[in-house]
Coordinates of C-alpha atoms in Angstrom, one line a residue:
Chain X
M205 CA -52.6 -6.3 73.9
Q206 CA -50.2 -4.1 75.9
L207 CA -51.7 -1.1 77.6
F208 CA -50.2 2.4 77.9
F209 CA -50.8 4.9 80.6
H210 CA -51.5 8.6 80.4
P211 CA -53.1 10.4 83.4
N212 CA -55.2 12.7 81.2
L213 CA -57.3 11.4 78.3
I214 CA -59.6 14.4 78.0
E215 CA -58.1 16.1 75.0
N216 CA -58.3 14.2 71.7
E217 CA -54.6 14.6 71.0
I218 CA -52.2 12.8 73.3
I219 CA -48.4 13.1 73.6
L220 CA -46.9 10.1 75.4
P221 CA -44.3 10.9 78.0
E222 CA -40.7 10.1 77.1
D223 CA -40.4 6.6 78.7
E224 CA -43.8 5.5 77.2
S225 CA -42.9 6.9 73.8
K226 CA -39.6 5.0 73.8
H227 CA -41.2 1.8 74.9
C228 CA -43.9 2.2 72.2
V229 CA -41.7 3.2 69.3
R230 CA -38.3 1.7 70.0
V231 CA -39.2 -1.5 71.9
L232 CA -42.5 -2.4 70.4
R233 CA -41.6 -0.8 67.0
K234 CA -45.0 0.8 66.6
K235 CA -45.4 3.1 63.6
V236 CA -47.7 5.9 62.3
G237 CA -51.1 4.3 61.7
D238 CA -50.8 1.6 64.4
K239 CA -53.4 1.5 67.1
I240 CA -52.5 1.4 70.8
I241 CA -54.7 1.3 73.9
L242 CA -54.3 3.9 76.6
I243 CA -55.7 3.9 80.2
D244 CA -55.8 6.8 82.6
G245 CA -56.2 4.9 85.8
K246 CA -59.6 6.5 86.3
G247 CA -61.6 4.0 84.3
T248 CA -61.1 5.3 80.8
E249 CA -59.9 3.1 78.0
A250 CA -58.9 5.0 74.8
I251 CA -58.2 3.3 71.5
T252 CA -55.8 5.6 69.8
E253 CA -53.9 5.8 66.5
I254 CA -50.3 6.9 66.3
V255 CA -49.9 10.1 64.1
D256 CA -46.3 10.8 64.9
D257 CA -44.0 7.9 65.9
N258 CA -41.4 10.2 67.5
P259 CA -39.5 8.0 70.0
K260 CA -39.3 10.8 72.5
K261 CA -42.8 12.3 72.1
C262 CA -45.1 9.9 70.3
K263 CA -48.3 11.6 69.3
L264 CA -51.6 9.9 69.3
L265 CA -55.2 10.7 68.3
I266 CA -58.1 9.1 70.3
R267 CA -60.4 7.2 68.0
I268 CA -62.7 5.5 70.6
K269 CA -63.1 6.2 74.3
N270 CA -64.8 3.8 76.7
Q271 CA -65.6 4.4 80.4
K272 CA -65.2 1.2 82.3
S273 CA -67.4 0.8 85.4
K274 CA -65.7 -0.1 88.6
N275 CA -66.4 -3.6 89.7
Q276 CA -68.6 -4.0 92.7
K277 CA -66.3 -6.1 94.7
S278 CA -65.2 -5.2 98.2
K279 CA -62.7 -2.4 98.4
L280 CA -59.4 -2.9 100.2
H281 CA -57.5 -0.1 101.9
L282 CA -54.2 -1.4 103.3
I283 CA -52.6 0.6 106.0
V284 CA -49.1 -0.6 106.6
A285 CA -45.9 0.2 108.5
P286 CA -43.2 0.0 105.9
T287 CA -40.3 -2.4 106.4
K288 CA -36.7 -1.1 106.8
N289 CA -35.8 -2.7 103.4
F290 CA -38.2 -0.8 101.1
E291 CA -37.6 -3.2 98.3
K292 CA -40.0 -5.5 100.1
M293 CA -42.6 -2.8 100.1
E294 CA -42.1 -2.2 96.3
W295 CA -42.7 -5.9 95.7
M296 CA -45.7 -5.8 98.0
I297 CA -47.2 -2.8 96.1
E298 CA -46.7 -4.6 92.7
K299 CA -48.2 -7.9 93.9
C300 CA -51.2 -6.3 95.8
V301 CA -52.0 -4.0 92.8
E302 CA -51.8 -7.0 90.4
M303 CA -54.3 -8.9 92.6
G304 CA -56.5 -5.9 93.1
I305 CA -56.4 -3.2 95.8
D306 CA -57.9 0.3 96.1
E307 CA -55.7 2.3 98.5
I308 CA -52.4 1.9 100.4
T309 CA -51.4 4.2 103.2
F310 CA -48.0 4.0 104.8
I311 CA -47.8 4.7 108.5
E312 CA -45.1 5.5 111.0
T313 CA -45.6 3.7 114.3
A314 CA -43.7 3.6 117.5
N315 CA -41.8 0.5 116.4
S316 CA -41.4 1.5 112.7
E317 CA -38.0 1.1 111.2
R318 CA -38.6 3.6 108.3
A319 CA -39.9 7.1 108.3
K320 CA -39.5 7.9 104.6
I321 CA -40.9 6.5 101.4
N322 CA -40.5 7.4 97.7
L323 CA -44.1 8.0 96.7
E324 CA -43.3 8.7 93.1
R325 CA -41.6 5.4 92.7
C326 CA -44.5 3.6 94.5
E327 CA -46.9 5.2 92.0
K328 CA -44.8 4.1 89.0
I329 CA -44.8 0.5 90.3
A330 CA -48.6 0.7 90.7
I331 CA -49.1 2.1 87.2
S332 CA -46.9 -0.6 85.7
A333 CA -48.9 -3.3 87.7
I334 CA -52.3 -2.1 86.5
K335 CA -51.0 -2.1 82.9
Q336 CA -49.6 -5.6 83.3
S337 CA -52.7 -7.0 84.9
K338 CA -55.1 -5.2 82.6
Q339 CA -57.0 -3.0 85.1
Y340 CA -58.5 0.4 84.5
W341 CA -58.3 1.9 88.0
L342 CA -55.1 3.1 89.6
P343 CA -55.0 2.5 93.4
K344 CA -54.3 5.5 95.5
I345 CA -51.0 5.4 97.4
N346 CA -50.7 7.8 100.3
E347 CA -47.7 9.5 101.7
L348 CA -46.2 8.2 104.9
Q349 CA -48.1 9.6 108.0
K350 CA -47.9 9.2 111.7
F351 CA -50.2 6.5 112.9
D352 CA -52.0 8.6 115.5
S353 CA -52.7 11.4 113.1
F354 CA -54.0 8.9 110.5
L355 CA -56.4 7.5 113.1
K356 CA -57.5 11.0 114.3
K357 CA -58.4 12.0 110.8
L358 CA -60.6 8.9 110.3
E359 CA -64.3 9.5 110.3
T360 CA -66.8 7.4 112.3
K361 CA -67.0 3.9 110.9
N362 CA -70.0 3.4 108.7
E363 CA -71.9 0.1 108.6
N364 CA -70.5 -0.9 105.2
E365 CA -66.9 -0.7 106.5
L366 CA -64.8 -3.3 108.2
R367 CA -61.8 -2.0 110.2
C368 CA -59.4 -4.7 111.2
M369 CA -55.8 -5.1 112.3
A370 CA -53.5 -8.1 111.8
W371 CA -52.2 -8.5 115.3
C372 CA -49.4 -10.9 116.3
E373 CA -50.3 -11.2 120.0
T374 CA -51.6 -14.7 120.7
E375 CA -55.2 -14.0 121.3
L376 CA -58.2 -16.0 120.3
T377 CA -58.9 -13.8 117.3
E378 CA -61.0 -14.9 114.4
H379 CA -59.6 -15.3 110.9
L380 CA -60.0 -12.3 108.6
K381 CA -62.2 -14.3 106.2
H382 CA -64.9 -14.7 108.8
H383 CA -65.3 -11.0 109.0
I384 CA -65.7 -10.4 105.2
R385 CA -69.2 -10.1 104.0
T386 CA -69.3 -11.3 100.4
S387 CA -71.1 -9.4 97.6
A388 CA -71.6 -6.5 100.0
N389 CA -69.4 -3.9 98.4
Q390 CA -67.7 -3.6 101.7
L391 CA -64.8 -1.2 102.4
I392 CA -62.2 -3.2 104.3
C393 CA -59.5 -1.2 106.1
L394 CA -56.7 -3.5 107.2
L395 CA -53.9 -2.4 109.5
I396 CA -50.6 -4.3 109.3
G397 CA -48.0 -3.4 111.9
P398 CA -44.2 -3.2 111.9
E399 CA -41.9 -6.1 112.7
G400 CA -41.8 -5.0 116.3
D401 CA -45.7 -5.0 116.3
F402 CA -48.0 -2.2 117.4
T403 CA -47.5 -1.0 121.0
G404 CA -50.3 -1.6 123.5
N405 CA -51.1 2.1 123.3
E406 CA -51.4 2.0 119.5
V407 CA -53.7 -1.1 119.7
Q408 CA -55.9 0.8 122.2
L409 CA -56.0 3.8 119.9
A410 CA -57.0 1.7 116.9
K411 CA -59.6 -0.1 118.9
S412 CA -61.1 3.2 119.9
K413 CA -61.6 3.8 116.2
D414 CA -63.4 0.5 115.8
F415 CA -60.5 -1.6 114.4
I416 CA -60.8 -5.2 115.5
P417 CA -57.9 -7.7 115.8
V418 CA -58.1 -10.4 113.2
S419 CA -56.0 -13.5 112.6
L420 CA -54.2 -14.3 109.3
G421 CA -53.8 -18.0 110.1
E422 CA -51.4 -20.0 112.2
N423 CA -48.1 -19.1 110.6
I424 CA -46.3 -15.9 111.6
L425 CA -46.2 -13.8 108.4
R426 CA -43.8 -11.0 107.7
T427 CA -45.3 -7.6 107.1
E428 CA -45.3 -7.9 103.3
T429 CA -46.5 -11.5 103.3
A430 CA -49.4 -10.6 105.6
A431 CA -50.4 -7.9 103.1
L432 CA -50.2 -10.3 100.1
Y433 CA -52.1 -13.0 101.9
A434 CA -54.9 -10.6 103.0
T435 CA -55.2 -9.1 99.6
A436 CA -55.5 -12.5 97.9
I437 CA -58.2 -13.6 100.3
I438 CA -60.2 -10.5 100.0
N439 CA -60.0 -10.6 96.2
S440 CA -61.1 -14.2 96.1
M441 CA -64.1 -13.8 98.3
D442 CA -66.4 -12.0 96.0
Chain E
M84 CA -38.4 -17.4 120.2
Q85 CA -36.1 -17.8 117.3
L86 CA -35.9 -21.3 115.7
F87 CA -32.7 -22.9 114.5
F88 CA -32.4 -25.6 111.8
H89 CA -30.5 -28.8 111.8
P90 CA -31.5 -31.6 109.4
N91 CA -30.7 -34.4 111.8
L92 CA -31.9 -34.4 115.4
I93 CA -31.5 -38.1 116.1
E94 CA -28.3 -37.9 118.2
N95 CA -28.4 -36.2 121.5
E96 CA -25.4 -34.0 120.8
I97 CA -25.7 -31.5 118.0
I98 CA -23.1 -29.3 116.3
L99 CA -24.6 -26.3 114.5
P100 CA -23.3 -25.6 111.0
E101 CA -21.0 -22.5 110.8
D102 CA -23.6 -20.0 109.6
E103 CA -26.1 -21.0 112.3
S104 CA -23.3 -21.1 115.0
K105 CA -22.3 -17.6 114.0
H106 CA -25.9 -16.3 114.1
C107 CA -26.5 -18.0 117.5
V108 CA -23.3 -16.9 119.2
R109 CA -22.2 -13.7 117.5
V110 CA -25.5 -12.1 116.5
L111 CA -27.8 -13.3 119.3
R112 CA -25.0 -13.6 121.8
K113 CA -26.1 -16.9 123.2
K114 CA -23.8 -18.5 125.8
V115 CA -23.2 -21.8 127.5
G116 CA -26.3 -22.8 129.5
D117 CA -28.7 -20.8 127.2
K118 CA -31.6 -22.8 125.7
I119 CA -32.3 -22.7 122.0
I120 CA -35.0 -24.4 119.9
L121 CA -34.1 -26.5 116.9
I122 CA -36.3 -27.9 114.2
D123 CA -35.4 -30.5 111.6
G124 CA -38.0 -29.7 109.0
K125 CA -39.5 -33.2 109.6
G126 CA -41.8 -32.3 112.5
T127 CA -39.2 -32.5 115.3
E128 CA -38.8 -29.7 117.8
A129 CA -35.8 -30.0 120.1
I130 CA -35.2 -27.8 123.1
T131 CA -31.5 -27.8 123.5
E132 CA -28.9 -26.3 125.8
I133 CA -25.6 -24.8 124.6
V134 CA -22.6 -26.7 126.0
D135 CA -20.0 -25.0 123.9
D136 CA -20.6 -21.5 122.5
N137 CA -17.9 -21.8 119.8
P138 CA -19.0 -19.2 117.1
K139 CA -17.9 -21.6 114.4
K140 CA -19.3 -24.9 115.8
C141 CA -21.7 -24.3 118.6
K142 CA -22.4 -27.5 120.5
L143 CA -25.8 -28.3 121.9
L144 CA -27.4 -31.1 124.0
I145 CA -31.0 -32.0 123.4
R146 CA -33.0 -31.7 126.6
I147 CA -36.6 -32.2 125.3
K148 CA -37.7 -33.5 122.0
N149 CA -41.3 -33.2 120.6
Q150 CA -42.7 -34.6 117.4
K151 CA -45.3 -32.2 116.0
S152 CA -48.1 -33.7 114.0
K153 CA -48.7 -32.4 110.5
N154 CA -51.8 -30.3 110.3
Q155 CA -54.6 -31.9 108.4
K156 CA -55.1 -29.1 105.9
S157 CA -55.0 -29.5 102.2
K158 CA -51.6 -30.1 100.8
L159 CA -50.4 -27.9 97.9
H160 CA -47.9 -29.0 95.3
L161 CA -47.0 -26.1 93.0
I162 CA -45.6 -27.0 89.6
V163 CA -44.2 -23.8 88.0
A164 CA -42.2 -22.7 85.0
P165 CA -39.5 -20.4 86.5
T166 CA -39.3 -16.8 85.3
K167 CA -36.2 -15.6 83.5
N168 CA -35.4 -13.4 86.4
F169 CA -34.9 -16.0 89.2
E170 CA -35.1 -13.4 91.9
K171 CA -38.9 -13.4 91.4
M172 CA -38.9 -17.2 92.0
E173 CA -36.8 -16.8 95.2
W174 CA -39.3 -14.3 96.4
M175 CA -42.1 -16.6 95.5
I176 CA -40.5 -19.5 97.4
E177 CA -40.1 -17.4 100.5
K178 CA -43.7 -16.1 100.4
C179 CA -45.3 -19.4 99.5
V180 CA -43.4 -21.2 102.2
E181 CA -44.3 -18.6 104.8
M182 CA -48.0 -19.0 103.9
G183 CA -47.7 -22.8 103.8
I184 CA -46.9 -25.1 100.9
D185 CA -45.8 -28.8 100.7
E186 CA -43.9 -29.2 97.5
I187 CA -42.6 -27.0 94.6
T188 CA -41.5 -28.5 91.3
F189 CA -39.8 -26.4 88.7
I190 CA -40.6 -27.4 85.1
E191 CA -39.2 -26.6 81.7
T192 CA -41.9 -25.9 79.1
A193 CA -41.7 -25.0 75.4
N194 CA -42.1 -21.3 76.2
S195 CA -39.9 -21.4 79.3
E196 CA -37.2 -18.7 79.6
R197 CA -35.1 -20.5 82.1
A198 CA -33.6 -24.0 82.1
K199 CA -31.5 -23.9 85.3
I200 CA -32.2 -23.3 88.9
N201 CA -30.0 -23.2 92.0
L202 CA -31.7 -25.8 94.1
E203 CA -29.4 -25.4 97.1
R204 CA -30.3 -21.7 97.3
C205 CA -34.0 -22.5 97.0
E206 CA -33.7 -24.9 99.9
K207 CA -31.9 -22.3 102.0
I208 CA -34.7 -19.8 101.4
A209 CA -37.3 -22.4 102.3
I210 CA -35.5 -23.2 105.6
S211 CA -35.2 -19.6 106.5
A212 CA -38.9 -19.1 105.7
I213 CA -40.1 -22.0 108.0
K214 CA -37.9 -20.7 110.8
Q215 CA -39.3 -17.2 110.4
S216 CA -42.9 -18.3 110.2
K217 CA -42.6 -21.0 113.0
Q218 CA -43.4 -24.1 111.0
Y219 CA -42.0 -27.6 111.7
W220 CA -42.2 -29.1 108.2
L221 CA -39.8 -28.2 105.4
P222 CA -41.5 -28.2 101.9
K223 CA -39.8 -30.4 99.3
I224 CA -38.3 -28.4 96.4
N225 CA -37.6 -30.5 93.3
E226 CA -35.0 -29.9 90.6
L227 CA -36.1 -28.4 87.3
Q228 CA -37.4 -31.1 85.0
K229 CA -38.9 -31.3 81.5
F230 CA -42.7 -30.8 81.7
D231 CA -43.5 -33.9 79.6
S232 CA -41.3 -36.1 81.7
F233 CA -42.8 -34.7 84.8
L234 CA -46.3 -35.6 83.5
K235 CA -45.2 -39.0 82.3
K236 CA -44.0 -39.9 85.8
L237 CA -47.3 -38.9 87.4
E238 CA -49.4 -41.8 88.7
T239 CA -53.1 -42.1 88.1
K240 CA -55.0 -39.4 89.9
N241 CA -56.6 -40.6 93.1
E242 CA -60.0 -39.3 94.3
N243 CA -58.4 -37.2 97.1
E244 CA -56.3 -35.3 94.5
L245 CA -57.2 -32.1 92.6
R246 CA -55.0 -31.5 89.5
C247 CA -55.5 -28.0 88.0
M248 CA -53.7 -25.5 85.8
A249 CA -53.9 -21.8 85.8
W250 CA -54.5 -21.0 82.2
C251 CA -54.5 -17.6 80.7
E252 CA -56.7 -18.4 77.6
T253 CA -60.1 -16.7 77.9
E254 CA -62.3 -19.6 78.5
L255 CA -65.2 -19.9 80.9
T256 CA -63.2 -21.7 83.5
E257 CA -64.3 -21.8 87.1
H258 CA -62.3 -20.1 89.8
L259 CA -59.8 -22.3 91.7
K260 CA -61.7 -21.8 95.0
H261 CA -64.8 -23.6 93.6
H262 CA -62.7 -26.8 93.1
I263 CA -61.3 -27.0 96.6
R264 CA -63.0 -29.3 99.1
T265 CA -62.5 -27.9 102.5
S266 CA -61.6 -30.1 105.4
A267 CA -60.9 -32.9 103.0
N268 CA -57.1 -33.3 103.4
Q269 CA -57.0 -32.9 99.6
L270 CA -53.8 -32.9 97.6
I271 CA -53.9 -29.9 95.2
C272 CA -51.4 -30.0 92.3
L273 CA -51.4 -26.6 90.6
L274 CA -49.6 -26.0 87.3
I275 CA -48.5 -22.5 86.6
G276 CA -47.2 -21.8 83.1
P277 CA -44.5 -19.5 81.8
E278 CA -45.1 -16.0 80.6
G279 CA -45.7 -17.2 77.1
D280 CA -48.2 -19.7 78.5
F281 CA -48.4 -23.4 77.9
T282 CA -48.6 -24.5 74.2
G283 CA -51.8 -26.2 73.0
N284 CA -49.8 -29.4 73.0
E285 CA -48.8 -29.1 76.6
V286 CA -52.3 -28.3 77.6
Q287 CA -53.6 -31.4 75.9
L288 CA -50.9 -33.5 77.6
A289 CA -51.8 -32.1 81.0
K290 CA -55.5 -32.7 80.4
S291 CA -54.7 -36.3 79.6
K292 CA -53.3 -36.5 83.1
D293 CA -56.5 -35.1 84.5
F294 CA -55.3 -31.5 85.0
I295 CA -58.3 -29.2 84.6
P296 CA -58.0 -25.5 83.7
V297 CA -59.0 -23.1 86.6
S298 CA -59.3 -19.4 86.8
L299 CA -57.4 -17.2 89.2
G300 CA -59.7 -14.2 88.9
E301 CA -60.2 -11.5 86.3
N302 CA -56.8 -9.8 86.5
I303 CA -53.9 -11.2 84.5
L304 CA -51.3 -12.3 87.1
R305 CA -47.6 -12.7 86.5
T306 CA -46.3 -16.2 87.2
E307 CA -45.1 -15.5 90.7
T308 CA -48.2 -13.5 91.6
A309 CA -50.4 -16.4 90.4
A310 CA -48.5 -18.7 92.7
L311 CA -48.8 -16.4 95.7
Y312 CA -52.5 -15.8 95.1
A313 CA -53.3 -19.5 94.8
T314 CA -51.2 -20.4 97.9
A315 CA -53.0 -17.8 100.0
I316 CA -56.4 -19.0 98.9
I317 CA -55.7 -22.7 99.5
N318 CA -54.3 -21.9 102.9
S319 CA -57.3 -19.8 103.9
M320 CA -59.8 -22.4 102.9
D321 CA -59.4 -24.9 105.6

């Protein structure tokens, strides 16, 4: 069954936003009395009944509310330098969210080709992807920030955290999968650099914050492909 | 270093096709005497020297030729019902080829939303992806065919082959990863159905050809995401 999204499921009476109302009433032809399921991206599932099938502000009453527990798999925080063509990043967000991810932070590095993102659009894509893939938790997407300020803000790494960076330099680095501890509820922070790669300086800075270089296999992957590949592997390892 | 593609590296003298000539001479500003590397998608790497930097028909002489051996990882043959929006399939081809895949067959099923593909365009995307990711073998992409005729043509499964289908029905199916034998040089044939899923009939037909249902995790993945997820996992398991 199709899921609908509303960020706030605290009150009993819910008015769907215009686009969701239209989709519900015009596209899916739902009527007064029909039941629809809402999620808030914070673990709540609400089974609701339509009390006013207005196609611009469809009104619902919550009948049953369930709080879903977050699964105990590893958490993935992807830290990525966006590509010049942002469509690739939108695709990456959709696919990574479908497969399962907790947080995405966009960074501006020395070799970055893009210093702006449309955060609202990124969030819309993420909401649509969790609805599509039937998930109850909305990943956090963070505004683009300078790489060095992102690193400076990072707290000391704790023992349940893996900090790694996909680094293109030919070094004898171990594959990401060998660093993942299964069933450990580990937080994995993965840095993916821009097409021009991280500078030596940036690599040193990341290393000083306990990021270790990891390999993503023999093939040279584009930024967005590296993100998809890593997300798939991390999700399959629990 | 950037790779160039030419399907035939048998003769010593090579003329690049117009688009590759233009890219080489106009975009990368290569001149007579410069060395460029060519691949033929069949394992050959040729180090060549430009002898005529004509931007429409750049002429090269092969100086050194190496035959790369195919790596002994599992082979993946993806059999997929294309989505209505073929752009998603083009993206899927690019990403799967970058990560590593051997063959893609498009099938027409009862619930398919598309009965035509542009094979030439698919091949161009695959060529561009192997050049980008520095691979020497071009995956085979097969013309769209009816699912039942595809199955009929299949030979008896041999012991080094895994035939599986990503099936959305809620069944207690085991995850794909549990079926993969690492370091076995296994041929994995993975069926991915259309949005409306395979029909019961199609599932029976596939089962009669030894395809077993496998799970791709808890999240409901779109066709192209399922393909990416499976390709990443299979590539990471060697």
